[in-house]
XYZ file of C-alpha atoms in Angstrom:
600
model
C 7.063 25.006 -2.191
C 5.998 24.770 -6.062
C 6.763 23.100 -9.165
C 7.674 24.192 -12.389
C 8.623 22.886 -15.497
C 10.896 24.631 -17.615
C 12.995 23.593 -20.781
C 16.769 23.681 -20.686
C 18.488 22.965 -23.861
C 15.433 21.141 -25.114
C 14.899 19.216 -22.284
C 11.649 19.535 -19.657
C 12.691 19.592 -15.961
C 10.935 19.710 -13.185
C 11.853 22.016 -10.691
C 10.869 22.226 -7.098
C 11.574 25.711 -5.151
C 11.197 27.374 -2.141
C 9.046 29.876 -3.708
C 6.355 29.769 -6.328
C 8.177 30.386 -9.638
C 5.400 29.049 -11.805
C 2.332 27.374 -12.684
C 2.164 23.802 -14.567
C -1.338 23.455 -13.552
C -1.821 20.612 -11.241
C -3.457 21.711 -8.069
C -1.539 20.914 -4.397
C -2.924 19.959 -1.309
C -1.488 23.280 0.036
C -4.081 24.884 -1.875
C -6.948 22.846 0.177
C -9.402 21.733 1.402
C -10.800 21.417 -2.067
C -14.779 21.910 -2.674
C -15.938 18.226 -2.851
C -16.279 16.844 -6.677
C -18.492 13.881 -7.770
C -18.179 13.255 -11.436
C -21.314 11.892 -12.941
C -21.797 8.097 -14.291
C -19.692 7.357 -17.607
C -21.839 4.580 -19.184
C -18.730 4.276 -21.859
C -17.322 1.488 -19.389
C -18.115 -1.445 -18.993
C -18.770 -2.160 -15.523
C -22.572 -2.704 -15.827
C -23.055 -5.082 -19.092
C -23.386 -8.266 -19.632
C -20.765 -10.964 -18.232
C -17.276 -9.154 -17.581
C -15.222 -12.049 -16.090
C -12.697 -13.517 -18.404
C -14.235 -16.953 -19.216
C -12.284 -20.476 -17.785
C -11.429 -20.985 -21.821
C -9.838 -17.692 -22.740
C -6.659 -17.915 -24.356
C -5.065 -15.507 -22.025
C -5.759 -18.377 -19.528
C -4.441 -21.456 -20.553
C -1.542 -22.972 -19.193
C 1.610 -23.727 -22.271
C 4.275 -24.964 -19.468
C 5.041 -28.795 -19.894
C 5.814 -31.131 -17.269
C 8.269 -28.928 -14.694
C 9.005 -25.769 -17.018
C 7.926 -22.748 -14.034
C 5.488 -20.743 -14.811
C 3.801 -18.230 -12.767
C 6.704 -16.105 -12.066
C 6.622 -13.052 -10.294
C 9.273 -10.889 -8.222
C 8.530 -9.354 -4.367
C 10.291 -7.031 -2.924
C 12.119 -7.466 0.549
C 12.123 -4.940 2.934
C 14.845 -2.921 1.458
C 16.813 -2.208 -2.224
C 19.639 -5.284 -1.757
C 17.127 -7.906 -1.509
C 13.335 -9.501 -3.679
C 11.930 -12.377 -3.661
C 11.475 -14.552 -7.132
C 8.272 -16.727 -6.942
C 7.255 -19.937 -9.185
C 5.081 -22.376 -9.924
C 6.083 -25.876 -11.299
C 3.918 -28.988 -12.075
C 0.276 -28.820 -13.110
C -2.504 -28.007 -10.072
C -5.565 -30.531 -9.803
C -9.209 -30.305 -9.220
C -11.659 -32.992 -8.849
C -12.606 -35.559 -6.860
C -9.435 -37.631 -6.505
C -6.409 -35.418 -6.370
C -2.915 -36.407 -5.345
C -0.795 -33.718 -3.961
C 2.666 -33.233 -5.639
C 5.833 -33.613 -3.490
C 7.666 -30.431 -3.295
C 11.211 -32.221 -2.793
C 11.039 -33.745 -5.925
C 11.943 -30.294 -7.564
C 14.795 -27.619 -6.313
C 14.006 -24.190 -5.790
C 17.178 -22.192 -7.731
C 17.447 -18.905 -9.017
C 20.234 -17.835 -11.440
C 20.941 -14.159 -11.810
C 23.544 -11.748 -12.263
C 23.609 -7.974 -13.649
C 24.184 -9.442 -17.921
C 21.659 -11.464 -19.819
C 25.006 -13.764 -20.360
C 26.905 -13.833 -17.204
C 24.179 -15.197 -14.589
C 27.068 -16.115 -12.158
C 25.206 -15.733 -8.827
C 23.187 -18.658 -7.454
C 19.858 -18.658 -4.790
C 18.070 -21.708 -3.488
C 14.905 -21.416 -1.782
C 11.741 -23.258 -0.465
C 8.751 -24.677 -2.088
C 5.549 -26.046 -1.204
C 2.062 -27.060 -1.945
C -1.337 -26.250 -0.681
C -5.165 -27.976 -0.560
C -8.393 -26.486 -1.136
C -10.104 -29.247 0.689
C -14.493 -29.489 1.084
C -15.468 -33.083 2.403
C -19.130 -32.344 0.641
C -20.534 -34.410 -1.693
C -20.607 -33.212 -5.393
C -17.774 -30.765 -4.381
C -14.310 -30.558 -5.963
C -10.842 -30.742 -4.081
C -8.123 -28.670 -5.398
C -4.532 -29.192 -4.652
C -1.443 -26.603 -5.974
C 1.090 -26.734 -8.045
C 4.801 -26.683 -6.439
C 5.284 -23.275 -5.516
C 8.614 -21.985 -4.736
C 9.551 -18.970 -3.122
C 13.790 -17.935 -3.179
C 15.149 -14.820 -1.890
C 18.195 -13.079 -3.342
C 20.392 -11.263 -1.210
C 23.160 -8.645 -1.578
C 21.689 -6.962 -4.294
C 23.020 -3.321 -5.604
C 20.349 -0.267 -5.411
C 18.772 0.995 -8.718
C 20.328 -1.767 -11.023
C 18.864 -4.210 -13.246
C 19.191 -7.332 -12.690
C 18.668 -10.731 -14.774
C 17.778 -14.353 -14.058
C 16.058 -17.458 -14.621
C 14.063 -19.899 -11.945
C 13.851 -23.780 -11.796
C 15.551 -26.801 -11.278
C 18.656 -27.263 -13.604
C 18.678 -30.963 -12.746
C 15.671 -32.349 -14.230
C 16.373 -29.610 -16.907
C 13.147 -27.378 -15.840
C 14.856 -23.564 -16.220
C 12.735 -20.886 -17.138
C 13.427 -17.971 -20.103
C 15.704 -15.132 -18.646
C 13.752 -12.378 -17.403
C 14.592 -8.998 -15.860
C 13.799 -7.102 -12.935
C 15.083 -3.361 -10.957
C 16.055 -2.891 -7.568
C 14.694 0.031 -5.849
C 17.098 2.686 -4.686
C 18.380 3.259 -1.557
C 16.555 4.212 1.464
C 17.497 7.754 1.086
C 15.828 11.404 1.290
C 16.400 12.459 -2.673
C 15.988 8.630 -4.043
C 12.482 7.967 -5.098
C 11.027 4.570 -7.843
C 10.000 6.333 -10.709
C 6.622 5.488 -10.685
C 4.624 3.481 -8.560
C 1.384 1.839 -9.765
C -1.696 1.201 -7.198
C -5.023 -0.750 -8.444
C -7.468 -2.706 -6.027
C -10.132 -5.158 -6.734
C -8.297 -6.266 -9.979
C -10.231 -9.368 -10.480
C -9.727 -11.869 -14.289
C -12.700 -9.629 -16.451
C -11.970 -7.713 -19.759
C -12.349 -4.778 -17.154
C -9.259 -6.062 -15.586
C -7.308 -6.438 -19.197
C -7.851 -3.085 -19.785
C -6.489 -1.568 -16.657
C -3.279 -3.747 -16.923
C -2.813 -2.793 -20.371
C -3.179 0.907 -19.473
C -0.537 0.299 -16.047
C 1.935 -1.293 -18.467
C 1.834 1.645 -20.505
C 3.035 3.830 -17.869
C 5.864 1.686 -16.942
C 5.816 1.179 -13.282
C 8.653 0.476 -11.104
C 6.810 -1.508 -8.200
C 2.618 -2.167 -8.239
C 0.890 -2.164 -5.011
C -2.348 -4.384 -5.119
C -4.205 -3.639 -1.306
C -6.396 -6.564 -1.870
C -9.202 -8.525 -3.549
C -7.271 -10.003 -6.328
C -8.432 -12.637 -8.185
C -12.206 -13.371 -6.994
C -11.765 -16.943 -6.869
C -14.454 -17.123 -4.337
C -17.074 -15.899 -6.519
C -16.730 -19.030 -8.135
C -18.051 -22.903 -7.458
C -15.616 -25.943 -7.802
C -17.584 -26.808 -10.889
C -16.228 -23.701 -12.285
C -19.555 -22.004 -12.460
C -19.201 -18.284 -11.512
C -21.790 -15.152 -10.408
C -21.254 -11.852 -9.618
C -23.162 -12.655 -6.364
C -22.269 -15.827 -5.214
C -25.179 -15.558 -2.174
C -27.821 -14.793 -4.489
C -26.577 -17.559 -7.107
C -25.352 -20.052 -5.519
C -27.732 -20.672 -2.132
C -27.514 -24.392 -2.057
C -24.074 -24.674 -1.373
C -22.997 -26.676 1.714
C -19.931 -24.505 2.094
C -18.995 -21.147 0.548
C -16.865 -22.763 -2.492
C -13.415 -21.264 -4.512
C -12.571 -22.577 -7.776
C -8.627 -22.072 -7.334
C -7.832 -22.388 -10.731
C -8.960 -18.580 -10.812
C -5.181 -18.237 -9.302
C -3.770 -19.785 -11.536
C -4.680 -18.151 -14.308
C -3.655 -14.916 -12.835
C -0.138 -15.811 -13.643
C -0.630 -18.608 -16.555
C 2.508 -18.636 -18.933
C -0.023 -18.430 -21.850
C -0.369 -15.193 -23.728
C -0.717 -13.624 -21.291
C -2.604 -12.284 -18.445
C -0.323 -11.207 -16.069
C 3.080 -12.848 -16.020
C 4.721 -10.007 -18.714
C 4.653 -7.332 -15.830
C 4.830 -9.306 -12.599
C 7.862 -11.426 -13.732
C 9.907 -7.821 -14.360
C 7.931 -5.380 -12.236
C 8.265 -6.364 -7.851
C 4.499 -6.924 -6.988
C 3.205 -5.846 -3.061
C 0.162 -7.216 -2.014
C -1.229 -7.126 0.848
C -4.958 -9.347 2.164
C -8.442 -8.524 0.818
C -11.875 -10.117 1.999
C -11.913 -12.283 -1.236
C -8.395 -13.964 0.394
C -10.288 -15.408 2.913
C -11.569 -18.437 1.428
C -12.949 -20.837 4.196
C -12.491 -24.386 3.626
C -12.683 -27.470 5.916
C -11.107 -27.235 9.018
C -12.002 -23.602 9.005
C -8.244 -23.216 7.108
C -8.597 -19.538 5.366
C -6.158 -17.667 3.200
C -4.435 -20.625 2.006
C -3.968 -19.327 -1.517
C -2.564 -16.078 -0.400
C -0.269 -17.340 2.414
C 1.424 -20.155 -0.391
C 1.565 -17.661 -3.621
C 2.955 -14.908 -2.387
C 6.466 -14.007 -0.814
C 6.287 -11.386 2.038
C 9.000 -9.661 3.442
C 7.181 -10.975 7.399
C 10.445 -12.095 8.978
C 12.660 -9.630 7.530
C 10.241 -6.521 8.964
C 9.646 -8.165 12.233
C 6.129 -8.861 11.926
C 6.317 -12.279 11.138
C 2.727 -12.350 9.445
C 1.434 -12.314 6.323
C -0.663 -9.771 6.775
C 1.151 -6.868 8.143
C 4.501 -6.356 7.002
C 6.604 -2.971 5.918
C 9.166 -2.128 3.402
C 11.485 0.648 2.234
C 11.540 1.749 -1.534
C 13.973 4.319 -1.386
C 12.707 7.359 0.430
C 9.480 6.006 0.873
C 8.780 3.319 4.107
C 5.232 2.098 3.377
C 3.337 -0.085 6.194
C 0.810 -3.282 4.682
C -1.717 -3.339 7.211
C -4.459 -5.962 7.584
C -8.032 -5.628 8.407
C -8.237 -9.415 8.373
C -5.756 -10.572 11.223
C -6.622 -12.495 14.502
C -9.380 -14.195 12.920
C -11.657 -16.215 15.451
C -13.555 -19.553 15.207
C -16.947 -18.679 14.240
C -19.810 -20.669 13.642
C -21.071 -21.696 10.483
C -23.997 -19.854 9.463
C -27.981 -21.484 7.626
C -29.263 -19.192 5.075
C -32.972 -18.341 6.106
C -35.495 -20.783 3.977
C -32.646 -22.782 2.593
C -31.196 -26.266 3.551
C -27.702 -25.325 3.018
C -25.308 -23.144 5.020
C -22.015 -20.719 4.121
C -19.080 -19.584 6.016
C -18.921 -16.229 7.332
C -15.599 -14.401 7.571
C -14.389 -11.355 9.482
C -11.972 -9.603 11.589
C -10.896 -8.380 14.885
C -8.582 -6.198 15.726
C -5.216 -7.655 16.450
C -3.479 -6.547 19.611
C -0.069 -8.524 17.653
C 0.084 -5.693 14.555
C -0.576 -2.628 16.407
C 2.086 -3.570 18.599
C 4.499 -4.474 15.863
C 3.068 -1.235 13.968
C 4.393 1.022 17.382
C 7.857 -0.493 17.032
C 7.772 0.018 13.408
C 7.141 3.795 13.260
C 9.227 3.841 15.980
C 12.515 3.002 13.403
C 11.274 5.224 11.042
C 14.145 7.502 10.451
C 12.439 10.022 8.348
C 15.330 11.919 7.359
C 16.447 8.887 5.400
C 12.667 7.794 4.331
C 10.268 11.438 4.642
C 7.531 9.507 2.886
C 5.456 7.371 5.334
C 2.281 5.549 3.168
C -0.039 2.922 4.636
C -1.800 0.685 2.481
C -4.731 -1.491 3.851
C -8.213 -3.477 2.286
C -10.935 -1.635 3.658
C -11.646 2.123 3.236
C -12.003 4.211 6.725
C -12.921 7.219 4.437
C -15.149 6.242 1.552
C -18.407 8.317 1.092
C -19.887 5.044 -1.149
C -23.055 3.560 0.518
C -22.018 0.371 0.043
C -19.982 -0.102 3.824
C -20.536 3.172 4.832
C -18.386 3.336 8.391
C -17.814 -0.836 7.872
C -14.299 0.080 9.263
C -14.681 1.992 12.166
C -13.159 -0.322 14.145
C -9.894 -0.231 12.647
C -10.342 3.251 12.137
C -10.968 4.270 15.812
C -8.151 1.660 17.033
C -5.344 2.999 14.667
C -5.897 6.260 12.900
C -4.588 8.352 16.034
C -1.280 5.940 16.096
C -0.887 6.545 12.412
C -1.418 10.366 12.373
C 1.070 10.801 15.576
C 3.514 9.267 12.945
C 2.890 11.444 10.123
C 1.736 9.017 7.764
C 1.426 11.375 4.586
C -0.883 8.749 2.289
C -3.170 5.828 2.752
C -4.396 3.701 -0.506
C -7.026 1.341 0.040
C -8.639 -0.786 -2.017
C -12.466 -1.813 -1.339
C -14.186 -4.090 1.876
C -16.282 -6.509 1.621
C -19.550 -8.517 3.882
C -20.117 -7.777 7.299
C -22.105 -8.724 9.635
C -24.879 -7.116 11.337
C -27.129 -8.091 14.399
C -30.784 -7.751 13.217
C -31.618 -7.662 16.882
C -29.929 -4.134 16.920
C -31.856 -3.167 13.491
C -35.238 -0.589 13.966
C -38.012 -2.083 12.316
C -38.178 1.496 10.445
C -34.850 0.778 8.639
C -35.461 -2.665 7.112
C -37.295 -1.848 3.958
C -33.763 0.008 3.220
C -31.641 -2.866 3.454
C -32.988 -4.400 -0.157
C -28.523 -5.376 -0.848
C -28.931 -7.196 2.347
C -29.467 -11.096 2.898
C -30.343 -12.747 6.540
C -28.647 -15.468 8.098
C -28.726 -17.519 11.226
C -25.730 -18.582 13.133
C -25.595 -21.825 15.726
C -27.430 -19.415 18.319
C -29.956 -18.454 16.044
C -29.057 -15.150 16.351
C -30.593 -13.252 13.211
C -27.460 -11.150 11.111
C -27.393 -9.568 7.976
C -24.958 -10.222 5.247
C -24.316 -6.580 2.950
C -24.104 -7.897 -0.682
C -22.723 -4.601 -1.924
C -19.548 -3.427 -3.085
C -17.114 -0.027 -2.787
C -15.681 -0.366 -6.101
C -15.170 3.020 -7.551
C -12.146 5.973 -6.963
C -12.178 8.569 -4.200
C -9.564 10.626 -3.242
C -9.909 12.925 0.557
C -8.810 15.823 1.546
C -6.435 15.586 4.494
C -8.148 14.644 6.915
C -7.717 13.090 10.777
C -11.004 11.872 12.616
C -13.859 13.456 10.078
C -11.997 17.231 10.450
C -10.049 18.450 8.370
C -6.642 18.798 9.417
C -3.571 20.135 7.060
C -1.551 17.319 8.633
C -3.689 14.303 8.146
C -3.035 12.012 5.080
C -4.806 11.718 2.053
C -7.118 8.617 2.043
C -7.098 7.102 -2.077
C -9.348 4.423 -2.917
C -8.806 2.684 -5.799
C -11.415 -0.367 -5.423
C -11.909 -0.220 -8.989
C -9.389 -2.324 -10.801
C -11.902 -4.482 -13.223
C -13.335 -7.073 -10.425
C -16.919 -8.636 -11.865
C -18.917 -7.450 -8.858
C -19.429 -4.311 -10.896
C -19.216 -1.056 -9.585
C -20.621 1.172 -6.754
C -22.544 3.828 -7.309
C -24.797 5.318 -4.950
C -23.606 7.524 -2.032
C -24.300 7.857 1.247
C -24.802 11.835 1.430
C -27.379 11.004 -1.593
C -31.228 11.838 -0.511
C -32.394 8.212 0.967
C -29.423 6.421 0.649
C -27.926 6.748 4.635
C -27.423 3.549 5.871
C -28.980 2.813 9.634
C -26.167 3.269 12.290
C -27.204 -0.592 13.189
C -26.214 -1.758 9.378
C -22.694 -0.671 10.228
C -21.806 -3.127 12.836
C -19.411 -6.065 12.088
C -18.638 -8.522 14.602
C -15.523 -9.518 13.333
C -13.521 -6.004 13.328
C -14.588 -5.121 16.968
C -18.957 -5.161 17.326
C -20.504 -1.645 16.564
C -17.974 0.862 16.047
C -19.949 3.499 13.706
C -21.760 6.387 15.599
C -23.395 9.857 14.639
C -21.466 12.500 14.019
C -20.690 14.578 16.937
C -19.498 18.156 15.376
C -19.308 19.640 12.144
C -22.127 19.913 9.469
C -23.265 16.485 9.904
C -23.197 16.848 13.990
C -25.867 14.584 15.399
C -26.224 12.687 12.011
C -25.173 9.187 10.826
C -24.865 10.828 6.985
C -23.768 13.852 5.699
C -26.774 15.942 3.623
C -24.372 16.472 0.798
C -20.585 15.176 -0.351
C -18.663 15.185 2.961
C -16.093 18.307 3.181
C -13.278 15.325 3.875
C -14.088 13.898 0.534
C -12.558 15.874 -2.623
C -13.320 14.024 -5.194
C -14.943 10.795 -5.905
C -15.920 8.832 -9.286
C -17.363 6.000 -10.327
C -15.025 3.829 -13.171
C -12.499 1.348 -13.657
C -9.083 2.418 -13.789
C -5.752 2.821 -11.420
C -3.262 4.983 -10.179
C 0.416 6.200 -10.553
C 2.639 7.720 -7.659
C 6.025 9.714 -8.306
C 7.269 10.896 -5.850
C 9.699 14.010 -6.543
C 11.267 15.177 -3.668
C 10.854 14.775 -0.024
C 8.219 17.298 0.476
C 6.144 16.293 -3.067
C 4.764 13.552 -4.925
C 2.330 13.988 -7.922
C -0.569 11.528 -8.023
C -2.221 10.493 -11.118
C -5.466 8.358 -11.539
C -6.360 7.515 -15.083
C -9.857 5.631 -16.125
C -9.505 3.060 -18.250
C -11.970 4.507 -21.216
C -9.619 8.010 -21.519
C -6.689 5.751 -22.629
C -3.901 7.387 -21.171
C -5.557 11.069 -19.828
C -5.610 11.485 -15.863
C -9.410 11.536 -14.547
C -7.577 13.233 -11.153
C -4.325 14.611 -10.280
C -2.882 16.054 -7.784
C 0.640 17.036 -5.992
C 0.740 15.553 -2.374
C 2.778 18.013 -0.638
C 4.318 16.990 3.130
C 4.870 19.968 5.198
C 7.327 18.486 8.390
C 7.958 21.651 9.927
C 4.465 22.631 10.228
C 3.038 19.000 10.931
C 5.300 16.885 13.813
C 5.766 13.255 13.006
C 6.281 11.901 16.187
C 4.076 11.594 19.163
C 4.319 13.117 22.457
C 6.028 11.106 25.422
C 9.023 9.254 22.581
């Protein structure tokens, strides 16, 4: 199969045959394995000076809604094209030491639409509620939410644009009128035009940038796979650090400042709110979601502000959920489910303690993921992409092999299924048992704090950071294999934890085998290699043969998909304007590659 473009009466169209007719010049994965490509450091961005994240005063920031007016809006898909999700924000949050939580009944949840500006004859009522950002410490600030309503509209017509406005018409409290799409139908020549991916976005002129250059390309739906507004980096004062270990080691509690979220959507300027009140918005959990408070309550910010399509695609979780847009089915899976009750944690030589975080594999999603690649009718959807925080395929020394676990519990599952594409965004912390560390290997670990837990059981905490692009070859287990997916990262949104740079392959940079353990996605996962070039090694000598290209900048990604055997990706930096750094046709091959495993 190739593509060519070709002008009929003045007008370019793209062509897909059986044979190769032409050349437009965009390599396709039938042409691979490619030799592996690192592109040297850009200095033009601006990753590495001075401080990036957009300050608690910025314009772009500050709230302009009065009294009940909603603000915040955004739209969310549903599992399929006849239904999204219209989310909302009404009332003004609080922080400080005396807060008094607003009372959700007080204000309906209603959504007006209808398919004219004029004629908004349909009606939707919904749910709304608050949450708390609670730490009983002295000197610490309590947060507590604005009313956030979440109402789903139903019945909805494939590929048509639809308009409405969110409040409560009693108090008056409407909103302007804005506009969203459906997707098309789940069907095998219906495709979203384009399809925007960026991880690790993050509130930094970094972040600006990359929006400004996604809005330019005029997505249908934007996928975010994680780490979105680094409200965790932040104290309740409001203070922030790149490194909030290094910073901030007095705290008696890892702190948020939640009125980072806020600003993510503020009906100011603005930030966000032009494209996620038009544009449905996927996300799905990243490690800066977690955000341990008293009571050891986490993710309380991402369960309340986002709508997920849980209940409609049987998962009934948060953080695992699928969802059709037209001939594509894509799975959200989360690295962060089942979490258990760990112990808080004392920073060595310090008085204070902070939370740790982490993961275990959860028996609950890989079941639900079984019956739903089970459904998958891929004559109706072909395209099968997985989205997910953490990287299983990222050559970056910063958490080299941190996701075995998930890896080694789920890849074969996933590649029995055919998945064609996985997009990942970046992972973040994990834990490491110094008892299990050589002596030989500790002068390495210089982006590496300790920590004691109740036990006194010696871990390390990795302060690093896989923000940067790669893209694999296909690839299933460390081989390549012409019917494994493509692993994308695209931890390299704008986030202010700057970027990652150094690779594992690099002379001196291969992590310890011991560094890779995390006790919260399943203990000590990572191993030496056992065949290939790397057999009996921890680290390849030189770029992986998996890994086809890999940069370090700020930037994201655009997917069309143009038939059911090929979709053209497209990642663009942010300092080329609107020039691809990478691009590449993703080209599924179903008679050659079965998509369903042996014994169903």
């Amino acid at each position: 199969m190739a593509l060519q473009l070709v002008n009929v009466t003045g007008i370019s169209v793209l062509i897909l045959m059986g044979l190769v007719v032409g050349d437009d010049g965009i390599p396709t994965t039938l042409e691979g394995p490619f030799k592996p490509v690192t592109v040297p450091l850009d200095r033009r961005f601006r990753g590495r000076a001075g401080p990036v994240d957009l300050p608690n005063n910025d314009p772009m920031l500050q709230r302009t809604a009065e009294g009940f007016e909603p603000e915040q809006i955004a739209v969310a898909l549903s599992t399929a094209h006849d239904s999204v999700w219209i989310s909302w924000i009404t009332g003004e949050s609080q922080i400080g030491d005396s807060i008094k939580p607003l009372n959700p009944a007080t204000v309906d949840s209603v959504v007006h639409y209808g398919m004219l500006p004029f004629l908004l004859i349909h009606e939707a009522k919904g749910h709304s509620l608050i949450y708390n950002q609670l730490y009983p410490f002295e000197g610490l600030r309590n947060y507590t939410s604005g009313i956030i309503h979440h109402v789903r509209l139903t019945g909805l017509q494939p590929n048509t644009n639809y308009y409405y406005r969110c409040g409560d018409p009693t108090l008056p409290a409407m909103s302007d009128i804005y506009q969203f799409r459906t997707m098309p139908k789940p069907c095998s020549i219906s495709y979203p035009s384009k399809i925007a991916v960026a991880g690790d976005l993050g509130l930094t002129f970094n972040a600006t940038s990359t929006i400004s250059h996604l809005m330019r390309n005029k997505p249908d739906l934007i996928i975010l796979p994680g780490d979105i507004c680094y409200a965790n980096l932040y104290l309740t004062n409001g203070s922030g650090s790149n490194c909030y270990s290094r910073s901030f080691r007095h705290t008696p509690i890892h702190e948020t400042y939640q009125p980072r979220w806020d600003y993510l959507g503020s009906s100011s300027v603005t930030y966000a709110r032009p494209l996620v009140s038009s544009v449905p918005l996927v996300v799905i959990e990243g490690s800066h979601e977690v955000e341990r408070q008293a009571g050891n309550v986490e993710f309380a910010a991402y369960n309340s502000r986002f709508a997920f399509p849980s209940e409609e695609s049987g998962s009934r979780s948060p953080f695992y959920y699928s969802f059709n847009a037209g001939g594509i089915h894509f799975l959200m899976l989360g690295g962060y489910t089942a979490l258990p009750n760990h112990s808080i944690t004392h920073w060595i030589g310090f008085t204070s303690h902070f939370t740790l975080f982490g993961t275990c594999f959860s028996a609950n999603q890989y079941r639900w993921l079984e019956r739903d690649l089970a459904n998958v009718n891929r004559e109706v959807t072909p395209w099968l992409v997985a989205v997910w925080n953490q990287p299983w395929y990222s050559t970056y020394k910063a958490h080299y092999k941190r996701a075995e676990c998930m890896r080694v519990a789920m890849e074969e599952l996933l590649y029995n299924y055919g998945v064609d594409i996985v997009f990942n965004g970046h992972v973040k912390r994990s834990a490491i048992n110094e008892d299990e560390i050589q002596p030989d290997v500790i002068p390495q670990l210089h982006d590496i704090a300790c920590a004691f837990d109740s036990t006194n059981i010696a871990y390390l905490i990795d302060l690093t950071n896989v923000h940067a692009y790669e893209r694999s070859n296909r690839v299933y287990n460390y081989t390549l294999d012409p019917c494994g997916p493509v692993h994308i990262t695209v931890g390299n949104g704008g986030n202010r934890e700057k970027m990652a740079i150094k690779h594992a392959d690099d002379p001196g940079n291969c992590p310890h085998p011991s560094t890779a353990r995390d006790n919260y996605m399943g203990g000590l996962c990572a191993h030496n290699f056992t065949s290939g070039q790397a057999a009996g090694k921890f680290c390849w000598d030189q770029q992986p043969e998996y890994s086809a290209y890999r940069e370090t900048s700020f930037g994201h990604g655009i997917l069309e998909v143009k038939s059911k055997t090929h979709a053209l990706w497209t990642w663009y930096r942010n300092q080329d304007m609107d020039k691809a750094g990478d691009q590449i046709y993703i080209v599924r091959q179903p008679d050659r590659c079965p998509v369903q495993p042996n014994g169903h």
